[in-house]
PDB file of C-alpha atoms in Angstrom:
ATOM      1  CA  UNK A   1      38.049  42.507  28.171  1.00 41.00           C
ATOM      2  CA  UNK A   2      39.775  39.647  30.497  1.00 49.00           C
ATOM      3  CA  UNK A   3      39.152  41.401  34.095  1.00 55.00           C
ATOM      4  CA  UNK A   4      41.822  41.007  36.739  1.00 58.00           C
ATOM      5  CA  UNK A   5      40.792  40.155  40.393  1.00 64.00           C
ATOM      6  CA  UNK A   6      42.182  42.784  43.152  1.00 67.00           C
ATOM      7  CA  UNK A   7      45.312  41.843  44.789  1.00 66.00           C
ATOM      8  CA  UNK A   8      43.431  40.833  48.029  1.00 71.00           C
ATOM      9  CA  UNK A   9      41.197  38.751  46.571  1.00 74.00           C
ATOM     10  CA  UNK A  10      40.584  35.091  48.933  1.00 76.00           C
ATOM     11  CA  UNK A  11      40.262  33.979  45.195  1.00 75.00           C
ATOM     12  CA  UNK A  12      44.257  33.997  44.289  1.00 75.00           C
ATOM     13  CA  UNK A  13      45.286  30.758  43.724  1.00 75.00           C
ATOM     14  CA  UNK A  14      43.141  28.150  44.999  1.00 77.00           C
ATOM     15  CA  UNK A  15      41.883  27.477  41.241  1.00 73.00           C
ATOM     16  CA  UNK A  16      41.991  24.195  39.934  1.00 71.00           C
ATOM     17  CA  UNK A  17      45.120  22.474  41.600  1.00 72.00           C
ATOM     18  CA  UNK A  18      45.853  20.664  38.419  1.00 74.00           C
ATOM     19  CA  UNK A  19      49.574  21.649  36.842  1.00 72.00           C
ATOM     20  CA  UNK A  20      48.355  21.368  33.645  1.00 70.00           C
ATOM     21  CA  UNK A  21      46.098  24.382  34.745  1.00 68.00           C
ATOM     22  CA  UNK A  22      49.171  26.572  36.109  1.00 74.00           C
ATOM     23  CA  UNK A  23      49.508  29.800  35.433  1.00 72.00           C
ATOM     24  CA  UNK A  24      52.628  30.838  33.065  1.00 72.00           C
ATOM     25  CA  UNK A  25      55.502  32.005  35.275  1.00 76.00           C
ATOM     26  CA  UNK A  26      55.784  35.641  35.047  1.00 75.00           C
ATOM     27  CA  UNK A  27      60.248  35.725  33.848  1.00 79.00           C
ATOM     28  CA  UNK A  28      60.507  39.073  35.121  1.00 80.00           C
ATOM     29  CA  UNK A  29      58.886  37.694  38.692  1.00 76.00           C
ATOM     30  CA  UNK A  30      59.573  33.913  39.369  1.00 75.00           C
ATOM     31  CA  UNK A  31      58.320  32.482  40.516  1.00 73.00           C
ATOM     32  CA  UNK A  32      54.793  34.533  40.136  1.00 73.00           C
ATOM     33  CA  UNK A  33      52.284  33.817  37.503  1.00 71.00           C
ATOM     34  CA  UNK A  34      51.986  36.912  34.520  1.00 67.00           C
ATOM     35  CA  UNK A  35      48.893  38.160  33.981  1.00 59.00           C
ATOM     36  CA  UNK A  36      45.795  37.106  34.501  1.00 56.00           C
ATOM     37  CA  UNK A  37      46.235  35.657  37.535  1.00 60.00           C
ATOM     38  CA  UNK A  38      48.122  36.984  40.715  1.00 65.00           C
ATOM     39  CA  UNK A  39      49.903  35.105  43.080  1.00 71.00           C
ATOM     40  CA  UNK A  40      52.319  32.457  42.805  1.00 75.00           C
ATOM     41  CA  UNK A  41      51.305  30.004  40.078  1.00 73.00           C
ATOM     42  CA  UNK A  42      48.874  27.727  40.419  1.00 74.00           C
ATOM     43  CA  UNK A  43      45.665  28.983  38.762  1.00 72.00           C
ATOM     44  CA  UNK A  44      42.533  31.878  40.584  1.00 72.00           C
ATOM     45  CA  UNK A  45      39.819  30.571  40.942  1.00 70.00           C
ATOM     46  CA  UNK A  46      37.190  31.844  38.834  1.00 64.00           C
ATOM     47  CA  UNK A  47      40.425  32.492  35.797  1.00 61.00           C
ATOM     48  CA  UNK A  48      41.465  29.813  32.661  1.00 54.00           C
ATOM     49  CA  UNK A  49      45.029  29.502  33.468  1.00 55.00           C
ATOM     50  CA  UNK A  50      47.663  27.266  31.718  1.00 56.00           C
ATOM     51  CA  UNK A  51      49.614  27.042  28.606  1.00 53.00           C
ATOM     52  CA  UNK A  52      46.502  28.760  26.175  1.00 54.00           C
ATOM     53  CA  UNK A  53      45.478  32.127  29.159  1.00 52.00           C
ATOM     54  CA  UNK A  54      46.266  35.378  28.249  1.00 51.00           C
ATOM     55  CA  UNK A  55      46.330  38.979  28.573  1.00 49.00           C
ATOM     56  CA  UNK A  56      43.761  40.601  26.718  1.00 44.00           C
ATOM     57  CA  UNK A  57      43.236  44.227  28.743  1.00 44.00           C
ATOM     58  CA  UNK A  58      43.787  45.619  31.941  1.00 43.00           C
ATOM     59  CA  UNK A  59      40.584  46.053  33.806  1.00 39.00           C
ATOM     60  CA  UNK A  60      40.764  45.380  37.601  1.00 40.00           C
ATOM     61  CA  UNK A  61      37.270  44.283  39.138  1.00 41.00           C
ATOM     62  CA  UNK A  62      36.408  43.077  42.750  1.00 42.00           C
ATOM     63  CA  UNK A  63      34.113  41.322  44.446  1.00 42.00           C
ATOM     64  CA  UNK A  64      31.182  42.774  46.435  1.00 42.00           C
ATOM     65  CA  UNK A  65      30.703  41.874  49.992  1.00 42.00           C
ATOM     66  CA  UNK A  66      27.628  40.050  50.880  1.00 43.00           C
ATOM     67  CA  UNK A  67      25.475  43.191  52.279  1.00 43.00           C
ATOM     68  CA  UNK A  68      25.508  44.694  48.975  1.00 42.00           C
ATOM     69  CA  UNK A  69      24.341  42.162  47.282  1.00 44.00           C
ATOM     70  CA  UNK A  70      21.714  41.320  48.910  1.00 47.00           C
ATOM     71  CA  UNK A  71      18.211  41.999  48.880  1.00 51.00           C
ATOM     72  CA  UNK A  72      16.428  43.197  52.276  1.00 59.00           C
ATOM     73  CA  UNK A  73      13.140  41.789  51.811  1.00 71.00           C
ATOM     74  CA  UNK A  74      14.342  37.997  50.655  1.00 85.00           C
ATOM     75  CA  UNK A  75      15.597  35.295  52.776  1.00 90.00           C
ATOM     76  CA  UNK A  76      19.244  34.527  51.761  1.00 90.00           C
ATOM     77  CA  UNK A  77      21.319  31.094  51.956  1.00 93.00           C
ATOM     78  CA  UNK A  78      25.557  32.263  51.316  1.00 91.00           C
ATOM     79  CA  UNK A  79      28.177  29.737  50.027  1.00 93.00           C
ATOM     80  CA  UNK A  80      30.215  28.828  52.659  1.00 94.00           C
ATOM     81  CA  UNK A  81      33.953  30.341  52.704  1.00 92.00           C
ATOM     82  CA  UNK A  82      36.101  28.561  52.197  1.00 93.00           C
ATOM     83  CA  UNK A  83      35.167  25.579  50.221  1.00 92.00           C
ATOM     84  CA  UNK A  84      36.768  23.336  50.168  1.00 92.00           C
ATOM     85  CA  UNK A  85      37.849  23.340  53.487  1.00 95.00           C
ATOM     86  CA  UNK A  86      39.537  21.926  56.372  1.00 94.00           C
ATOM     87  CA  UNK A  87      37.730  21.408  59.412  1.00 95.00           C
ATOM     88  CA  UNK A  88      36.686  25.251  59.757  1.00 95.00           C
ATOM     89  CA  UNK A  89      34.290  27.222  57.055  1.00 95.00           C
ATOM     90  CA  UNK A  90      32.063  29.551  57.684  1.00 95.00           C
ATOM     91  CA  UNK A  91      27.890  30.023  56.245  1.00 95.00           C
ATOM     92  CA  UNK A  92      26.682  33.479  56.228  1.00 92.00           C
ATOM     93  CA  UNK A  93      22.632  34.054  56.138  1.00 93.00           C
ATOM     94  CA  UNK A  94      19.962  36.959  55.848  1.00 90.00           C
ATOM     95  CA  UNK A  95      16.121  36.324  57.529  1.00 91.00           C
ATOM     96  CA  UNK A  96      14.229  39.420  56.365  1.00 89.00           C
ATOM     97  CA  UNK A  97      11.891  38.684  59.446  1.00 91.00           C
ATOM     98  CA  UNK A  98      12.086  37.085  63.002  1.00 93.00           C
ATOM     99  CA  UNK A  99      11.799  33.649  62.058  1.00 95.00           C
ATOM    100  CA  UNK A 100      12.240  30.036  63.675  1.00 97.00           C
ATOM    101  CA  UNK A 101      15.640  29.143  61.716  1.00 97.00           C
ATOM    102  CA  UNK A 102      17.545  25.790  61.695  1.00 97.00           C
ATOM    103  CA  UNK A 103      20.951  25.189  59.947  1.00 98.00           C
ATOM    104  CA  UNK A 104      21.381  21.360  59.851  1.00 98.00           C
ATOM    105  CA  UNK A 105      24.499  19.479  58.269  1.00 98.00           C
ATOM    106  CA  UNK A 106      23.800  16.197  55.963  1.00 97.00           C
ATOM    107  CA  UNK A 107      25.611  13.732  54.660  1.00 95.00           C
ATOM    108  CA  UNK A 108      26.027  12.924  50.776  1.00 93.00           C
ATOM    109  CA  UNK A 109      24.070  10.070  52.086  1.00 94.00           C
ATOM    110  CA  UNK A 110      21.372  12.793  53.300  1.00 94.00           C
ATOM    111  CA  UNK A 111      21.714  11.697  56.153  1.00 96.00           C
ATOM    112  CA  UNK A 112      21.378  14.588  59.209  1.00 97.00           C
ATOM    113  CA  UNK A 113      25.220  14.535  61.006  1.00 97.00           C
ATOM    114  CA  UNK A 114      24.680  17.860  63.176  1.00 97.00           C
ATOM    115  CA  UNK A 115      22.559  20.784  63.646  1.00 97.00           C
ATOM    116  CA  UNK A 116      24.271  24.182  63.908  1.00 96.00           C
ATOM    117  CA  UNK A 117      21.118  26.740  64.969  1.00 96.00           C
ATOM    118  CA  UNK A 118      17.634  25.900  65.888  1.00 97.00           C
ATOM    119  CA  UNK A 119      16.522  28.796  67.720  1.00 97.00           C
ATOM    120  CA  UNK A 120      14.236  31.811  66.661  1.00 96.00           C
ATOM    121  CA  UNK A 121      16.529  34.686  65.368  1.00 94.00           C
ATOM    122  CA  UNK A 122      15.847  38.130  64.408  1.00 91.00           C
ATOM    123  CA  UNK A 123      16.059  39.742  61.322  1.00 88.00           C
ATOM    124  CA  UNK A 124      19.131  40.431  59.744  1.00 86.00           C
ATOM    125  CA  UNK A 125      22.774  38.561  58.491  1.00 86.00           C
ATOM    126  CA  UNK A 126      24.412  35.997  60.210  1.00 92.00           C
ATOM    127  CA  UNK A 127      27.618  33.883  60.409  1.00 91.00           C
ATOM    128  CA  UNK A 128      28.214  30.419  61.757  1.00 95.00           C
ATOM    129  CA  UNK A 129      31.425  28.828  62.025  1.00 95.00           C
ATOM    130  CA  UNK A 130      31.121  25.071  61.492  1.00 96.00           C
ATOM    131  CA  UNK A 131      34.147  22.983  62.580  1.00 96.00           C
ATOM    132  CA  UNK A 132      33.988  19.426  60.908  1.00 97.00           C
ATOM    133  CA  UNK A 133      37.651  17.728  62.991  1.00 95.00           C
ATOM    134  CA  UNK A 134      35.493  15.329  64.041  1.00 95.00           C
ATOM    135  CA  UNK A 135      33.716  14.242  60.595  1.00 96.00           C
ATOM    136  CA  UNK A 136      35.604  12.569  57.595  1.00 96.00           C
ATOM    137  CA  UNK A 137      36.772  13.930  54.286  1.00 95.00           C
ATOM    138  CA  UNK A 138      33.785  14.156  51.605  1.00 95.00           C
ATOM    139  CA  UNK A 139      31.091  15.874  49.908  1.00 95.00           C
ATOM    140  CA  UNK A 140      28.021  17.777  52.821  1.00 97.00           C
ATOM    141  CA  UNK A 141      25.158  19.841  52.338  1.00 97.00           C
ATOM    142  CA  UNK A 142      23.782  22.815  54.659  1.00 98.00           C
ATOM    143  CA  UNK A 143      20.105  23.179  54.414  1.00 98.00           C
ATOM    144  CA  UNK A 144      18.806  26.608  55.803  1.00 97.00           C
ATOM    145  CA  UNK A 145      15.244  26.668  57.210  1.00 97.00           C
ATOM    146  CA  UNK A 146      13.318  29.473  57.947  1.00 96.00           C
ATOM    147  CA  UNK A 147       9.665  30.140  59.227  1.00 95.00           C
ATOM    148  CA  UNK A 148       7.869  33.333  59.928  1.00 92.00           C
ATOM    149  CA  UNK A 149       4.041  32.980  60.161  1.00 88.00           C
ATOM    150  CA  UNK A 150       3.312  31.940  57.171  1.00 88.00           C
ATOM    151  CA  UNK A 151       5.844  32.246  55.180  1.00 87.00           C
ATOM    152  CA  UNK A 152       8.615  29.834  55.369  1.00 91.00           C
ATOM    153  CA  UNK A 153      11.836  28.899  53.844  1.00 94.00           C
ATOM    154  CA  UNK A 154      14.213  26.229  52.648  1.00 96.00           C
ATOM    155  CA  UNK A 155      17.462  25.946  51.022  1.00 96.00           C
ATOM    156  CA  UNK A 156      20.209  23.416  50.340  1.00 96.00           C
ATOM    157  CA  UNK A 157      23.609  24.245  49.331  1.00 96.00           C
ATOM    158  CA  UNK A 158      26.995  21.934  48.891  1.00 96.00           C
ATOM    159  CA  UNK A 159      29.825  22.260  50.480  1.00 96.00           C
ATOM    160  CA  UNK A 160      33.606  19.950  50.152  1.00 95.00           C
ATOM    161  CA  UNK A 161      35.491  18.573  53.269  1.00 96.00           C
ATOM    162  CA  UNK A 162      39.018  17.956  51.840  1.00 94.00           C
ATOM    163  CA  UNK A 163      41.817  16.379  54.894  1.00 89.00           C
TER     164      UNK A 163
END
């Protein structure tokens, strides 16, 4: 069964930009794409487009919000959004207990280029925006470190700045 993304999904038209992956055009509604894509002819993120794409069924699925998938007993570092980005992106994280929190940005050489958060935070869900306007295009990493008593957490994720 194929799954279609909802019409308001942030995944629409942000798949691979190579034209060989473009979705087939809807002949009754140019320049929009036929199913399984939504939006224009650029394929959707997570979908296979191009000459080999086809419709199998009509099942609509959506993207759950982060709050629905977070385990309230565990630390969580979300993938930045949008990614790739230019020059602003949002990073979401969850801390299950009061913690000393550091959120740092590293370049592709592993050098720390910026600290976004370095403070004590109470338990909860947080969003932070990073403006990379002063940095060049490339791959960056962000690392969340949280310490609470004897408990500690550290996780790193990759993001791409495209200018």
